[in-house]
Structures are given as C-alpha cells and as structure tokens.
PDB file of C-alpha atoms in Angstrom:
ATOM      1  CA  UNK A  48       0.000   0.000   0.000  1.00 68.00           C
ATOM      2  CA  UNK A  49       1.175   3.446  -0.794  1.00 78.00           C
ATOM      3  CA  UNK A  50       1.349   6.266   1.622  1.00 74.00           C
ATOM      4  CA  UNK A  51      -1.104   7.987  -0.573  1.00 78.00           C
ATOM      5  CA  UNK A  52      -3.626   4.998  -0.054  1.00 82.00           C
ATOM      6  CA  UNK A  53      -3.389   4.812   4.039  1.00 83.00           C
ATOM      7  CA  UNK A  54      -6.740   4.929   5.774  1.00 86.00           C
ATOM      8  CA  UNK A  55      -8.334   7.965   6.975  1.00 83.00           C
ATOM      9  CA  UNK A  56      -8.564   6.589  10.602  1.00 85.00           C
ATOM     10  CA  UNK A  57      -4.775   5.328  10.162  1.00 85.00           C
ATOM     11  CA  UNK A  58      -4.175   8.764   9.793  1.00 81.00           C
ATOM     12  CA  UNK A  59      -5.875  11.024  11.925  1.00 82.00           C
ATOM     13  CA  UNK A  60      -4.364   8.402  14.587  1.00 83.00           C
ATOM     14  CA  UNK A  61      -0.865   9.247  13.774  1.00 82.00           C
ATOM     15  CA  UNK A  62      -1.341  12.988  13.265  1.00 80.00           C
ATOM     16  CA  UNK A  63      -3.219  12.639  17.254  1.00 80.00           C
ATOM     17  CA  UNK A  64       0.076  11.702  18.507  1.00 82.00           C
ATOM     18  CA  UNK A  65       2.234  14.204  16.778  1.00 81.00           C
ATOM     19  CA  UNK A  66       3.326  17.643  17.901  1.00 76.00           C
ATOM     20  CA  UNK A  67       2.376  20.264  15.783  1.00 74.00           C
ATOM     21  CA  UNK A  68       5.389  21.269  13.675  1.00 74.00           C
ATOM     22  CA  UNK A  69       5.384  17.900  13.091  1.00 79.00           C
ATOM     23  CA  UNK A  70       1.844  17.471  12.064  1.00 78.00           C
ATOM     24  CA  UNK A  71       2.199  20.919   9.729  1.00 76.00           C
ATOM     25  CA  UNK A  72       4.663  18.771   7.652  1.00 79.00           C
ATOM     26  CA  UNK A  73       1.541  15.934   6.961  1.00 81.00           C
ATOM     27  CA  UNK A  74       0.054  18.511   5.109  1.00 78.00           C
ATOM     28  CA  UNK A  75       3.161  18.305   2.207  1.00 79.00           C
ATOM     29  CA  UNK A  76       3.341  14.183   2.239  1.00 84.00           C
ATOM     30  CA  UNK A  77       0.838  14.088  -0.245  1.00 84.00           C
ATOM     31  CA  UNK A  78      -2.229  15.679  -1.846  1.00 85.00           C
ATOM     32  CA  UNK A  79      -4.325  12.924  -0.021  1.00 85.00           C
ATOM     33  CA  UNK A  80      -3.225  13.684   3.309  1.00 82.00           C
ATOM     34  CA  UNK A  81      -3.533  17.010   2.738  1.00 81.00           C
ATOM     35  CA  UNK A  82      -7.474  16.947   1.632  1.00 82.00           C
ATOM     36  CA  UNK A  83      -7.960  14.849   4.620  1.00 81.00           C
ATOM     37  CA  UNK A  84      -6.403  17.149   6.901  1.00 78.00           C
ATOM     38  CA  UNK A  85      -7.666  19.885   5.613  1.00 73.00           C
ATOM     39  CA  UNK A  86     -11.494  19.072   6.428  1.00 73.00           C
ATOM     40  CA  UNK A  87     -10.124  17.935   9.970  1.00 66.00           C
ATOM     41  CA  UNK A  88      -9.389  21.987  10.647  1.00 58.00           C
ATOM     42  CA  UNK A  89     -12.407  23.612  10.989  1.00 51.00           C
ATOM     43  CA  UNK A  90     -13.267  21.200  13.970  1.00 55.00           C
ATOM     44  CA  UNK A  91      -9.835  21.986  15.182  1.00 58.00           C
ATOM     45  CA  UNK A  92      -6.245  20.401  15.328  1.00 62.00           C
ATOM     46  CA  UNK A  93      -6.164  17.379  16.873  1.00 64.00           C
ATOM     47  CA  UNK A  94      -2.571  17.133  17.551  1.00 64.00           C
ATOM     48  CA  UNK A  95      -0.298  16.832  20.734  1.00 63.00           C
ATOM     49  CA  UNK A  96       0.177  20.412  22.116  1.00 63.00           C
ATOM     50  CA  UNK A  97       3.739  21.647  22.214  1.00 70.00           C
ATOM     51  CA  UNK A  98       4.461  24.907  23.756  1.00 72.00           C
ATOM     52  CA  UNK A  99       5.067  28.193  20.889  1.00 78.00           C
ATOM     53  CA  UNK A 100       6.620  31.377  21.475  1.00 81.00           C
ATOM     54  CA  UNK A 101       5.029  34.333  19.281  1.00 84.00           C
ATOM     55  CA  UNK A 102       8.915  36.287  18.304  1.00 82.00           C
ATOM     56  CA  UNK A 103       8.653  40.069  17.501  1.00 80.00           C
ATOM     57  CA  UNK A 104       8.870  41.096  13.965  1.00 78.00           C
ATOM     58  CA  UNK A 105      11.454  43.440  12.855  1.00 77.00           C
ATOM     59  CA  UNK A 106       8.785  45.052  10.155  1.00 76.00           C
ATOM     60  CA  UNK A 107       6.830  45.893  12.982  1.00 76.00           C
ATOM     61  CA  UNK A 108       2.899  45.929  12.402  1.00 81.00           C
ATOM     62  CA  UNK A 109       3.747  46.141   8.844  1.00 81.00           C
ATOM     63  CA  UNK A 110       4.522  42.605   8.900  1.00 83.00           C
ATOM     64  CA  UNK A 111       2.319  40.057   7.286  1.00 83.00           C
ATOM     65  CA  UNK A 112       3.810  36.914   8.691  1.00 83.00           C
ATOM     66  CA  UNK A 113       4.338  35.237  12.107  1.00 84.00           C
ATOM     67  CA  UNK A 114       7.593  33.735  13.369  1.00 83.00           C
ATOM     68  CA  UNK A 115       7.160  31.133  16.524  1.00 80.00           C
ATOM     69  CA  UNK A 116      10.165  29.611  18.051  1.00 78.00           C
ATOM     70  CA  UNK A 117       8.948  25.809  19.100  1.00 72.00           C
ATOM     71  CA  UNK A 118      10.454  24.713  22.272  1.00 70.00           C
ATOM     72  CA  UNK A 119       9.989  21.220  21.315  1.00 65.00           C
ATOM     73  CA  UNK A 120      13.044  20.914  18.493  1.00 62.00           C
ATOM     74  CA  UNK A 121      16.514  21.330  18.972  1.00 60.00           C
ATOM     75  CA  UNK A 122      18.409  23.253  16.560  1.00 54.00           C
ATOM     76  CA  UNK A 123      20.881  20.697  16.120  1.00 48.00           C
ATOM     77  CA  UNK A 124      18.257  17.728  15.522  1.00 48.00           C
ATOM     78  CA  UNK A 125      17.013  19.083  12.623  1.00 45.00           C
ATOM     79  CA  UNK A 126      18.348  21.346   9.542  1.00 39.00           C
ATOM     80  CA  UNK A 127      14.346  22.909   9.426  1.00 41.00           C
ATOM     81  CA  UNK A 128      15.340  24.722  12.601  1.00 41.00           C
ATOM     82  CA  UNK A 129      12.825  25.690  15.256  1.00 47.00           C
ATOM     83  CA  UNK A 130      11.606  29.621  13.998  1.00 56.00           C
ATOM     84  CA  UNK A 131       8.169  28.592  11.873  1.00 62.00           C
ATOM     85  CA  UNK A 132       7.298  31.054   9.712  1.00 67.00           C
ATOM     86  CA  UNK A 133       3.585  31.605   9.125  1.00 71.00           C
ATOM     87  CA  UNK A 134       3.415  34.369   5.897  1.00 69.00           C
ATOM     88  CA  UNK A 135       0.540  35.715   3.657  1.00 73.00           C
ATOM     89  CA  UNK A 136      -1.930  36.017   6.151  1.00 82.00           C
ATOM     90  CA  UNK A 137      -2.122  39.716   5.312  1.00 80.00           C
ATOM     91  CA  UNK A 138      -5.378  41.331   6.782  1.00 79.00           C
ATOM     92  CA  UNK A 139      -5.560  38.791   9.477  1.00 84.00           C
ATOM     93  CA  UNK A 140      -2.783  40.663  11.445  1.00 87.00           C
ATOM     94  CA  UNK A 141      -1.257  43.825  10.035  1.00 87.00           C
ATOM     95  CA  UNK A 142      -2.204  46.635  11.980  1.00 85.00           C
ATOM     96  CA  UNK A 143      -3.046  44.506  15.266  1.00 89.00           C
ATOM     97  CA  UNK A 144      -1.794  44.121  18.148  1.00 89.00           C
ATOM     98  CA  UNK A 145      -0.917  40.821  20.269  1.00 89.00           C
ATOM     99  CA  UNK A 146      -3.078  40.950  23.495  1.00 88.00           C
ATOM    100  CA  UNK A 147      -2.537  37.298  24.700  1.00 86.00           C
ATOM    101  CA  UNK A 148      -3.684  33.705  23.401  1.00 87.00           C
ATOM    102  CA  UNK A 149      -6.075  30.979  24.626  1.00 86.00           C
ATOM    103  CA  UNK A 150      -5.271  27.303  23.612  1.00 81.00           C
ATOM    104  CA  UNK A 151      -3.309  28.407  20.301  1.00 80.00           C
ATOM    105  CA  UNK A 152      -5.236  31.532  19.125  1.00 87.00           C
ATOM    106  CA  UNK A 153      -3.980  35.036  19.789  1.00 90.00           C
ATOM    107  CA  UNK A 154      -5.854  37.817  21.054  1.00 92.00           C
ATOM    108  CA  UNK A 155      -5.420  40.720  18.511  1.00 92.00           C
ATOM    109  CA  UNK A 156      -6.931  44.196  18.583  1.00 92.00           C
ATOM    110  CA  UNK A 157      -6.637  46.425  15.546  1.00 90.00           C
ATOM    111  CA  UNK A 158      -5.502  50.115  15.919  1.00 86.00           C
ATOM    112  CA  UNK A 159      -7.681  52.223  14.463  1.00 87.00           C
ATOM    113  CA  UNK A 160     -11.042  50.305  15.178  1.00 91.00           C
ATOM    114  CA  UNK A 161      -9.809  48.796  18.625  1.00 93.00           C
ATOM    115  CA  UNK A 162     -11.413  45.738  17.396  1.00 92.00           C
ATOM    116  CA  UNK A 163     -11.135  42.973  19.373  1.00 92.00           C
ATOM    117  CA  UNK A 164     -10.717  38.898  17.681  1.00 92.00           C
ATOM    118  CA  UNK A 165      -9.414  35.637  18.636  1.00 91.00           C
ATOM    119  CA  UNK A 166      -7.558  34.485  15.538  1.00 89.00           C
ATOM    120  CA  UNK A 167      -6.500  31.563  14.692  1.00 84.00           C
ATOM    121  CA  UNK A 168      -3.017  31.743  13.375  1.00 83.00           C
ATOM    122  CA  UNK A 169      -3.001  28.082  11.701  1.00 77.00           C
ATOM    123  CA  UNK A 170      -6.558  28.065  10.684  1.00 76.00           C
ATOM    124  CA  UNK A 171      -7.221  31.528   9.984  1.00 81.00           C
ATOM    125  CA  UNK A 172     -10.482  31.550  11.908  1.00 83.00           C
ATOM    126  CA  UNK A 173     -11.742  34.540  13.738  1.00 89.00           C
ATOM    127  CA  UNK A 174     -13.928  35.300  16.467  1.00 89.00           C
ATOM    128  CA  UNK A 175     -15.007  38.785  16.787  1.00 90.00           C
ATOM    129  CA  UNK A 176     -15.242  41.032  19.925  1.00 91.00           C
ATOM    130  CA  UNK A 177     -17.412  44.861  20.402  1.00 92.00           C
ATOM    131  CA  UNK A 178     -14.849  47.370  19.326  1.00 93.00           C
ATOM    132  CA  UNK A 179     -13.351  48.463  22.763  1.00 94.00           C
ATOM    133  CA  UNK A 180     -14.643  51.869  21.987  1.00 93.00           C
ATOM    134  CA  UNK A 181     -17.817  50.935  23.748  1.00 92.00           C
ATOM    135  CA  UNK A 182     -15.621  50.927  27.191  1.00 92.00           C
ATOM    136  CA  UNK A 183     -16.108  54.657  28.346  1.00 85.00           C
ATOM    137  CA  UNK A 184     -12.802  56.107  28.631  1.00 86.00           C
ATOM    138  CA  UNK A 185     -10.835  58.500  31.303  1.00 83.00           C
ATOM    139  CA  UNK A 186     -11.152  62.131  30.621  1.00 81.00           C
ATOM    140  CA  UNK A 187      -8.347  63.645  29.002  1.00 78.00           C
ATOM    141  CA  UNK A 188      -7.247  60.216  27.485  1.00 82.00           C
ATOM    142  CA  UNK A 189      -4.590  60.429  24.345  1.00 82.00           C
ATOM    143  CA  UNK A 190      -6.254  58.714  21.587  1.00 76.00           C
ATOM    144  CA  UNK A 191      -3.180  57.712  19.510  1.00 76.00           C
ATOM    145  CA  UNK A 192      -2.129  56.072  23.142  1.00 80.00           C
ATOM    146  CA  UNK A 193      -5.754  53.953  23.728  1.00 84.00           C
ATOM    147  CA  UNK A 194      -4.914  50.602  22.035  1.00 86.00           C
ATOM    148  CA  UNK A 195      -0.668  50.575  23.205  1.00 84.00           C
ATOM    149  CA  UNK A 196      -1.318  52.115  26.769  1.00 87.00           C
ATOM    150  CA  UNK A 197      -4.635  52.512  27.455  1.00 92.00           C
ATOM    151  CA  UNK A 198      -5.722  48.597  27.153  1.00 93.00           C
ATOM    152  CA  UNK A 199      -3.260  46.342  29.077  1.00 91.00           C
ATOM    153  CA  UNK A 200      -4.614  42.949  28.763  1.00 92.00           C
ATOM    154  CA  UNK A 201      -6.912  40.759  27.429  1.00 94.00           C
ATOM    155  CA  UNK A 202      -8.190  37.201  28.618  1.00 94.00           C
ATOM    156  CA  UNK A 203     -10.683  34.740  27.012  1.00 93.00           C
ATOM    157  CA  UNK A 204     -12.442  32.400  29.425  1.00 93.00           C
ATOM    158  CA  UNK A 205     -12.496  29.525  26.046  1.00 87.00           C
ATOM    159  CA  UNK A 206     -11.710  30.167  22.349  1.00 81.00           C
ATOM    160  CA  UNK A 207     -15.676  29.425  21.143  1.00 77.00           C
ATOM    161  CA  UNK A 208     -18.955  31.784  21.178  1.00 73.00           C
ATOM    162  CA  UNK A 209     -19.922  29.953  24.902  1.00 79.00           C
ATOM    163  CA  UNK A 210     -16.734  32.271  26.335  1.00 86.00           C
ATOM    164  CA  UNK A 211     -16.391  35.323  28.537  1.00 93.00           C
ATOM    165  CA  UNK A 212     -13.558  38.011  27.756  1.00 94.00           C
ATOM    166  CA  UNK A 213     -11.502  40.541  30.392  1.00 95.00           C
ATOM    167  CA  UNK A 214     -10.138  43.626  29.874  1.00 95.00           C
ATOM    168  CA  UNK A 215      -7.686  45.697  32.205  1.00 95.00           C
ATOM    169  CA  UNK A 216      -7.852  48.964  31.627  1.00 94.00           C
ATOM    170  CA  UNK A 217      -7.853  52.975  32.122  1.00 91.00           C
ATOM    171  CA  UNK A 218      -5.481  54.602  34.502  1.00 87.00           C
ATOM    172  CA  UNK A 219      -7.026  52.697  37.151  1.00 88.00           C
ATOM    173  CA  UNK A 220      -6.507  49.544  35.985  1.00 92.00           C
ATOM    174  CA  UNK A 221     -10.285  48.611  36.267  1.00 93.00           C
ATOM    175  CA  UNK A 222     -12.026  45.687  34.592  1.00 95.00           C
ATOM    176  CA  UNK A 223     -14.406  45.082  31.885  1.00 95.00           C
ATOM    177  CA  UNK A 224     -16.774  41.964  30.782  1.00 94.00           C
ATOM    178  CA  UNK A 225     -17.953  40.901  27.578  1.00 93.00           C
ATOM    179  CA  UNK A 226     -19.524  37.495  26.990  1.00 84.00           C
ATOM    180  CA  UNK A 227     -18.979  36.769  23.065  1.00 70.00           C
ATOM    181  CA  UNK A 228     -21.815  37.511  21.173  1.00 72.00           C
ATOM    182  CA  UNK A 229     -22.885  40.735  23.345  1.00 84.00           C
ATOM    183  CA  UNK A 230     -23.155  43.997  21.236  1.00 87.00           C
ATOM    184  CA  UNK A 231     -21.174  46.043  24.237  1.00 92.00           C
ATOM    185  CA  UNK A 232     -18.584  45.778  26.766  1.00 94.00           C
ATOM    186  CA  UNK A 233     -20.038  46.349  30.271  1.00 92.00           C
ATOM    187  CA  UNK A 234     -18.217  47.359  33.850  1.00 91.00           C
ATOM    188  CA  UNK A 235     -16.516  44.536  35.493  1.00 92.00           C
ATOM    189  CA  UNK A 236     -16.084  43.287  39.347  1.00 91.00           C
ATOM    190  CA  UNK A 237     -15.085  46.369  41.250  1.00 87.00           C
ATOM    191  CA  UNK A 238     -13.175  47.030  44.710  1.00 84.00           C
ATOM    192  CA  UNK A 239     -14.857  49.010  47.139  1.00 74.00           C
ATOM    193  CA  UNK A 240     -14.425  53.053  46.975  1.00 65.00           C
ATOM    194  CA  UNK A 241     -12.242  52.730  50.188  1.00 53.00           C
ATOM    195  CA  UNK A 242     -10.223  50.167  48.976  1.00 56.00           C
ATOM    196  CA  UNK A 243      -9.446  52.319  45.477  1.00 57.00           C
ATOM    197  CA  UNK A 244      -8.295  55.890  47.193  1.00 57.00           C
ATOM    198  CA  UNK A 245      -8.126  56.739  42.966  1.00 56.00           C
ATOM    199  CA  UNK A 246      -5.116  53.954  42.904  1.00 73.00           C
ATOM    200  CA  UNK A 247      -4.842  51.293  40.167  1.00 83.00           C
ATOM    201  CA  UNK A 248      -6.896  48.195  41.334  1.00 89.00           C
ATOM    202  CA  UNK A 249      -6.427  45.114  39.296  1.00 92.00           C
ATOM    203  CA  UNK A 250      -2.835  44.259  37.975  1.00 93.00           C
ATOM    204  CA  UNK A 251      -3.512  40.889  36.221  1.00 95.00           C
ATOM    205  CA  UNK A 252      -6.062  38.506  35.695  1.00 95.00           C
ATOM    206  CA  UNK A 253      -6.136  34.600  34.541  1.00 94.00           C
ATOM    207  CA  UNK A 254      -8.829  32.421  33.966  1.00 95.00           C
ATOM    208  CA  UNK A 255      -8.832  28.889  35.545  1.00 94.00           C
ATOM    209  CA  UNK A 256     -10.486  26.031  33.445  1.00 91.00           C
ATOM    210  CA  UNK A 257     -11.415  23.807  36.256  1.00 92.00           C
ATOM    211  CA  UNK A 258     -12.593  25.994  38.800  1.00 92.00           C
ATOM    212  CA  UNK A 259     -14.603  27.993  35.687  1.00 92.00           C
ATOM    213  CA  UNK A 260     -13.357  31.123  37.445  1.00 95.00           C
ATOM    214  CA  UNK A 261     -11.262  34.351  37.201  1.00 96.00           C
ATOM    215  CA  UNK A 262      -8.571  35.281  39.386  1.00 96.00           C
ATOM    216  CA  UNK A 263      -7.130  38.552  39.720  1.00 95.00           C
ATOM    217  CA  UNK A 264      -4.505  40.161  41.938  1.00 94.00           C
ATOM    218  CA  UNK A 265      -5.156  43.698  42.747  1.00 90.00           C
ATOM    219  CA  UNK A 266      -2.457  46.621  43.521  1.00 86.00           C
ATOM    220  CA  UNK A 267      -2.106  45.724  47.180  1.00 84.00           C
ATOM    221  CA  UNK A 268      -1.286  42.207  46.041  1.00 88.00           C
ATOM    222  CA  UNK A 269      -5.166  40.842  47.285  1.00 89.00           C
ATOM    223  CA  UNK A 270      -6.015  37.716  44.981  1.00 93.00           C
ATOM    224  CA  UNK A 271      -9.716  37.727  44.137  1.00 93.00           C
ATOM    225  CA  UNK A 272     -11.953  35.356  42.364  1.00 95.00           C
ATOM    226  CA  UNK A 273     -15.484  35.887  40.374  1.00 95.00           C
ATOM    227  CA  UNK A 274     -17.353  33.815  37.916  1.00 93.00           C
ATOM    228  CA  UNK A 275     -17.902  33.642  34.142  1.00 92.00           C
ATOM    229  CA  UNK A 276     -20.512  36.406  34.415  1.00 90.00           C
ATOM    230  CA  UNK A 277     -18.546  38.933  36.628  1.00 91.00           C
ATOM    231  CA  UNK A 278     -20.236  37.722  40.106  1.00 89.00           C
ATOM    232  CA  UNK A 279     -19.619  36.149  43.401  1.00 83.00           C
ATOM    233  CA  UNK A 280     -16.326  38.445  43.916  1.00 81.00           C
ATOM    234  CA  UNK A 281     -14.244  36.913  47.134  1.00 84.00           C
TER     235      UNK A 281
END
C-alpha cells in the first residue's frame, strides 16, 4: 500500500500523537493527506500540544507573517530549525496588536477600530469582539495612546462563542466583561471606593479552566476570584 492509499482513521491516529510542527509537515506528504487534513481543521487540530513562542517582527505591524520559536526541536536535531514562519496572512494581522492567546489563538486588537478577535493563526479563523470603543474612557485620554497604553490585557475564558472576555484597563486599571456575542462591553467586578483611594486596582487577571473562574490580583497584592458572568467576587 502506498502512503497515498493509508486509511483515513490510520491517519488522523498518527497525526493525534504528533506535535504540531510535526503534524504541519503531513500537510506536504501528499495531496491525499492534505485533503484529509484539511477538512479535519475547521473542527480543530487534533494534535499533541507543544508549547510556541510568538517572536517580535522586525517590520513591525507592517509585517504580514508570524515567526514562533517551538520549544519542542533542537536546533541541532534538525536542519528545518525551530523559527516557523507563518506568511501571507495579510489582513488577518497587520495593523493589530498581540493581546494574549487561549489554547493556540492570539488575542489581537486592531488600531484604528480597537477591534477585538481571537484568531486563529493556523486556521485563519476569527472570532469577533465589540470594538473596545464601547468601554467609556478617562477624561483627558490620548487617543493615539488607547490601544498601546490605554488597554493592558486581554483574557478569554475559552476560544468558542460559549466564552467570557476581560479587559484591564484605564489609569485605574479597572475591569471590563464581555460574553462573546454581546453587542457592548459592560463594567466589570469592582473594589470598594475605600479600597481604590483613585489607585490602580487590578494588575492581572487569569482564567482557571477547572474551577470555571477568574482570578485577579489587585495593587495591594489581594487575589480575588469571580465567575464567568462577573459575580460572586471573594
């Protein structure tokens, strides 16, 4: 039997096991493997996660590519080397900003718009966000600085319409909500005016899968938790 002429099963059951440089290169075996593949990814990758580092380009936001250094291949195992180069994906990033990532796809927001979107940097899907102009802003605030100072971070709660998204932000470092699909970004959990005395509040935030719940560590180094829709904060 040829490679071209493997079952389908036999190979989404080798591709499972594979890390994902490795199951980039299936793609190139063959035009069979790549057809078969290729319907496989808009129910996502199945593939054996390997951590990715997103490298800074030197053309800026001008860039159209992406350059990841995988952590998972030694330089001197393999004359590929370990900087992946993802080019041509044009309007998907240039102009945007990286924000974060959730389980492979970045969080981008766009300059001009401040539009928010989970993309996909292997499948080129997108999820969009409200543009971030819906958060009021602080008075006096430099609008060439909103997107690079102004916004700080942004975390997804999962990468699919079912999600919640976090944003620090303003001078204060408060917090805003948006479950994906909503029109608008609304005020997040809040400390109390005493605790505030006009001092940043919140200085990161992560989302924990199994306990479905946000943590947060505030200026004074207080870790707090709240749920999915912004509630319960202890």
């Amino acid at each position: 039997m040829t490679w071209s002429d493997l079952p389908i099963d036999l190979i989404h059951y080798t591709s499972s096991h594979l890390p994902i440089v490795d199951y980039l290169r299936l793609f190139v075996v063959c035009t069979s493997w790549n057809y078969v593949l290729s319907n496989d990814v808009p129910n996502g990758i199945q593939c054996r996660p390997s951590p990715w580092l997103l490298l800074p380009s030197e053309a800026g936001e001008a860039s159209n590519s992406l350059t990841f250094r995988e952590f998972t291949i030694k330089e001197e195992e393999t004359s590929v080397g370990c900087h992946l180069r993802f080019s041509s994906l044009d309007s998907y990033i240039i102009g945007r900003r990286c924000f974060g990532s959730k389980d492979g796809w970045l969080m981008t927001l766009e300059k001009e718009d401040l539009q928010a979107r989970l993309f996909n940097p292997l499948t080129k899907a997108e999820i969009s966000f409200p543009s971030l102009f819906t958060i009021p802003k602080d008075e006096g605030t430099d609008e060439e600085c909103l997107r690079d100072i102004y916004f700080q971070k942004i975390i997804v709660s999962s990468n699919d319409l079912s999600g919640t998204a976090i944003v620090i932000y303003g001078r204060t470092k408060s917090l805003a909500l948006e479950r994906l699909g909503d029109q608008t970004w609304v005020l997040g959990p809040q400390l109390p005016l005493y605790a505030i005395m006009h001092v940043e509040q919140f200085e990161d935030v992560y989302y924990h899968q199994e306990d479905k719940r946000f943590y947060t560590i505030t200026h004074f180094s207080m870790v707090l938790a709240f749920d999915v829709n912004g509630k319960n904060l202890n």
